[in-house]
PDB file of C-alpha atoms in Angstrom:
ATOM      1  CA  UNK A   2     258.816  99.563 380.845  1.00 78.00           C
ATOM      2  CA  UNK A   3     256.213  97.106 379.787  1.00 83.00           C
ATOM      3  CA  UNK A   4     256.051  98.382 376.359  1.00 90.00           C
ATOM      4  CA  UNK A   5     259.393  99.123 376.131  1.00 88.00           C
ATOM      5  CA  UNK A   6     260.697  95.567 376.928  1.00 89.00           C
ATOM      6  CA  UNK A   7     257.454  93.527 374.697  1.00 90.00           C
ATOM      7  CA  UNK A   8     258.706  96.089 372.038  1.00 90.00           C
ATOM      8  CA  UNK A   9     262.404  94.264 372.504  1.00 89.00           C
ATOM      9  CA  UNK A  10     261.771  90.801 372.810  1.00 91.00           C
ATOM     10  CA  UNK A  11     259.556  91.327 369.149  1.00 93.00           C
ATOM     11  CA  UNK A  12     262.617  93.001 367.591  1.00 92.00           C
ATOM     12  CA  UNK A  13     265.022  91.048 368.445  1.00 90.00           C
ATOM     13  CA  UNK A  14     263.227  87.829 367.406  1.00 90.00           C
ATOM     14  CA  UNK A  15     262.547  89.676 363.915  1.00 90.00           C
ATOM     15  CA  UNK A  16     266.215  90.374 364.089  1.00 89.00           C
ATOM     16  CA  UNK A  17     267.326  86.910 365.299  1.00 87.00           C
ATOM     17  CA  UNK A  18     265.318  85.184 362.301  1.00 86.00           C
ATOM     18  CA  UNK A  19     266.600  87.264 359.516  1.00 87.00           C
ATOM     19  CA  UNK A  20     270.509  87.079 360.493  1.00 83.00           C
ATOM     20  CA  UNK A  21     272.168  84.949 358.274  1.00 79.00           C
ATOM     21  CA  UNK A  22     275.970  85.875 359.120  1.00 80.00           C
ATOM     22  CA  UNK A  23     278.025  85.693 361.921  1.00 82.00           C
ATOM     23  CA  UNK A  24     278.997  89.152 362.039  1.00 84.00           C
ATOM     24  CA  UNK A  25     275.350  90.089 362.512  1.00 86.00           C
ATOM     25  CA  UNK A  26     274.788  87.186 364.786  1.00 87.00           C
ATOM     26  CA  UNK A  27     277.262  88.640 367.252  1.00 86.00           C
ATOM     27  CA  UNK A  28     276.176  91.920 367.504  1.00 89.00           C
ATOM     28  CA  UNK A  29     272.873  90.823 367.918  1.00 89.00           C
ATOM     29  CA  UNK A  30     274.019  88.973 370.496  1.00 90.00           C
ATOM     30  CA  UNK A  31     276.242  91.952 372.144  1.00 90.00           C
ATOM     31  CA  UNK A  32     273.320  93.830 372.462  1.00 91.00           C
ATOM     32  CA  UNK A  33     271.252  91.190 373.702  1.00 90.00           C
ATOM     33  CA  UNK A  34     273.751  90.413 376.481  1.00 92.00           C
ATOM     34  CA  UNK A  35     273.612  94.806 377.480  1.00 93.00           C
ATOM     35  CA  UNK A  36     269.696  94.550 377.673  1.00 92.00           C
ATOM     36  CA  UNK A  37     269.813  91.671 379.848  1.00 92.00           C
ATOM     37  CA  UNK A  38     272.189  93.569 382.219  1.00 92.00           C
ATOM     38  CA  UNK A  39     269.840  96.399 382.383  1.00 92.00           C
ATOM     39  CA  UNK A  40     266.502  93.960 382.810  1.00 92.00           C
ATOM     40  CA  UNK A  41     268.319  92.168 385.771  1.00 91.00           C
ATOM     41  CA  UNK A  42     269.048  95.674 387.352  1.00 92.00           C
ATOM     42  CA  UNK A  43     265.318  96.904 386.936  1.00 91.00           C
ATOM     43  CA  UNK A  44     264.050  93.654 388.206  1.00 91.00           C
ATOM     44  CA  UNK A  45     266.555  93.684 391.301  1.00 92.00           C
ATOM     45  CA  UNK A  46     265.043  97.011 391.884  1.00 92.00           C
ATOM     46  CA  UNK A  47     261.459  96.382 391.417  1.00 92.00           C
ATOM     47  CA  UNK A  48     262.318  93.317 393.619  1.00 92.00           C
ATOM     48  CA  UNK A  49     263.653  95.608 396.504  1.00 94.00           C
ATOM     49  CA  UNK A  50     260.370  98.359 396.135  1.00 91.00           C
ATOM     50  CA  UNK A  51     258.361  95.303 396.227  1.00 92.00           C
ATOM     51  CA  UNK A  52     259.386  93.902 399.386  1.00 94.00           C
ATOM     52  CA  UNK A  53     259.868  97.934 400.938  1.00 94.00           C
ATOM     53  CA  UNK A  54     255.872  98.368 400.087  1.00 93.00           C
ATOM     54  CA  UNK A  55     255.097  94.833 401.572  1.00 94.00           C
ATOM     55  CA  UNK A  56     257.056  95.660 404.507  1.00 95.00           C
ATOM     56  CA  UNK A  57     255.166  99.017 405.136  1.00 94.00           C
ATOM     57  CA  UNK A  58     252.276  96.978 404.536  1.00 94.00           C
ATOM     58  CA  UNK A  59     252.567  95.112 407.589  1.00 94.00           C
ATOM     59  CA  UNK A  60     253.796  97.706 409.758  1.00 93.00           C
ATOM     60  CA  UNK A  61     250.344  99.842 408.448  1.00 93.00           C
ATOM     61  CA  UNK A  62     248.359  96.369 409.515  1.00 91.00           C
ATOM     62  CA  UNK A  63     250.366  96.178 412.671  1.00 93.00           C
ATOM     63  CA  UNK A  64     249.372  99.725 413.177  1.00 92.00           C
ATOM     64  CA  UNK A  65     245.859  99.029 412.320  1.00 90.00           C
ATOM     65  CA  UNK A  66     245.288  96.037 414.346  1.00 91.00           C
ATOM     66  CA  UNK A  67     246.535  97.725 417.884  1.00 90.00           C
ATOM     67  CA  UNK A  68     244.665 100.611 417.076  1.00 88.00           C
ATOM     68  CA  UNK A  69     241.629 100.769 414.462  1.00 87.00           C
ATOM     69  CA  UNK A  70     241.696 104.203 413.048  1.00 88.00           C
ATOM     70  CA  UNK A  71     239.951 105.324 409.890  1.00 92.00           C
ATOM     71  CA  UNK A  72     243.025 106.906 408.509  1.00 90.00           C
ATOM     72  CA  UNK A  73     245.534 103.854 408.789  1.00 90.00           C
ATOM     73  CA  UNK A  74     242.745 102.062 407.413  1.00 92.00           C
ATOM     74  CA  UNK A  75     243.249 104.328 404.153  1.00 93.00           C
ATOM     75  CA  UNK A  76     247.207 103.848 404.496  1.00 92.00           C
ATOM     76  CA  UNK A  77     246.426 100.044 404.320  1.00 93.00           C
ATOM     77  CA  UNK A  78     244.663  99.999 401.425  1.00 94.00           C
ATOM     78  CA  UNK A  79     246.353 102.027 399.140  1.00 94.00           C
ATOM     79  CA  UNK A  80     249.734 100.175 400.154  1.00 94.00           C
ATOM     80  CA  UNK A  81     247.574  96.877 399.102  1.00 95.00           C
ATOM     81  CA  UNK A  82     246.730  98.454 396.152  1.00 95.00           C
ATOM     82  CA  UNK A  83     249.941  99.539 394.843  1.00 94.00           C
ATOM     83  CA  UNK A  84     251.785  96.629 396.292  1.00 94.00           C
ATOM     84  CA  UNK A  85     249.466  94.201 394.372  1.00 95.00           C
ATOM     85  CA  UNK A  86     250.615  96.809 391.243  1.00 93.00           C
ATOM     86  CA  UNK A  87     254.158  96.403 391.800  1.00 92.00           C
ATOM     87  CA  UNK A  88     254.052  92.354 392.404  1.00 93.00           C
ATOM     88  CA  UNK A  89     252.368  92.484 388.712  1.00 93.00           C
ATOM     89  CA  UNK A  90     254.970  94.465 387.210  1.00 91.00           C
ATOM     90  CA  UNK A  91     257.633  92.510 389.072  1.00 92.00           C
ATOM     91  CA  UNK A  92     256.329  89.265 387.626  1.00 92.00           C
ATOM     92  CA  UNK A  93     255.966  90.699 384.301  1.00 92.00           C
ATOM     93  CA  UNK A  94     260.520  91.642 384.754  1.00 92.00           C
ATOM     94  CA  UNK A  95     260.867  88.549 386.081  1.00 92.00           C
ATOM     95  CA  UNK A  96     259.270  86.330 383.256  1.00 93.00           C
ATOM     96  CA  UNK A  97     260.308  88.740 380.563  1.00 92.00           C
ATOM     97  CA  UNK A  98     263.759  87.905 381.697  1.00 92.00           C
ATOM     98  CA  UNK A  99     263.867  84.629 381.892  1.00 93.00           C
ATOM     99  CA  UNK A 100     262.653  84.678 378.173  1.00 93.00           C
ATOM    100  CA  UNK A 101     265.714  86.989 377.421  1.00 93.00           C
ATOM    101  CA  UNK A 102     267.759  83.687 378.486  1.00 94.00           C
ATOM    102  CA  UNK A 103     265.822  81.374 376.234  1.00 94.00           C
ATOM    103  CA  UNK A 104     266.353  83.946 373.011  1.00 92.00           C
ATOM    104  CA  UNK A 105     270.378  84.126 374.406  1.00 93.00           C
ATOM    105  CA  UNK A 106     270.222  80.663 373.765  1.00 93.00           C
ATOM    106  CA  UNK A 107     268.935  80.453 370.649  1.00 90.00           C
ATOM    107  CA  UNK A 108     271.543  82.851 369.292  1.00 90.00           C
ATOM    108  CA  UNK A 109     274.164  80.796 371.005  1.00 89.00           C
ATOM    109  CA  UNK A 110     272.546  77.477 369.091  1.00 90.00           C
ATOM    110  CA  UNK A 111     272.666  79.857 365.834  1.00 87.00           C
ATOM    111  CA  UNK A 112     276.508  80.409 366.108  1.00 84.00           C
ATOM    112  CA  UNK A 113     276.812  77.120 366.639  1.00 87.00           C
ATOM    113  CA  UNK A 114     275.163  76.261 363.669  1.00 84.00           C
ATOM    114  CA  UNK A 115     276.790  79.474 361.367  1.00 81.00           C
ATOM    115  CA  UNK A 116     279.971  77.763 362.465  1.00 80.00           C
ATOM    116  CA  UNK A 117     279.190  74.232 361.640  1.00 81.00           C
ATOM    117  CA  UNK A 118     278.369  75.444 358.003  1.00 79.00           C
ATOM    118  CA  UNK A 119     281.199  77.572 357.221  1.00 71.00           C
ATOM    119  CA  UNK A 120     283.523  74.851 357.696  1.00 65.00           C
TER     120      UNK A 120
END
């Protein structure tokens, strides 16, 4: 997903800068608009997995605290470790997202301008 979604943001910046009509403009920005929708899903779901792991997390440590046991011990840590693996993805969605907005307002300010100059 990573790859995928740095792959995206470069082509649609390539894209964005060499659109010069306003046909182009808007189905850049049609397609811009369905990859957000699908970002926002993922990250909703990474969100929820997130939270699931750090929940188990603290039921493990609960576990572990009551009653120290070499296996829970294991459980803990390898919930810590891919917890701290999902909260790095998640931030990755979460930032990648929010510069999805700033790019859907930069095509928005390039209609605007498309516009002004056809007139």
């Amino acid at each position: 997903m990573t790859e995928y979604l740095t792959n995206y943001m470069k082509y649609i910046q390539e894209r964005l800068e060499k659109c010069q009509s306003s046909e182009e403009l808007d189905e850049i920005m049609a397609e811009h608009k369905d990859k957000i929708a699908f970002m926002q899903h993922e990250r909703i779901v990474h969100f929820l997995v997130t939270m699931l792991f750090a929940f188990i997390l603290i039921v493990f440590f609960a576990v572990l605290i009551f009653k120290v046991n070499l296996a829970v011990l294991a459980l803990v840590t390898i919930v810590l470790v891919l917890l701290m693996f999902y909260i790095k993805h998640y931030y990755f969605l979460e930032n990648t997202v929010q510069k999805m907005y700033k790019v859907y307002d930069s095509i928005l300010e390039k209609q605007k301008k498309l516009k002004e100059s056809a007139k």
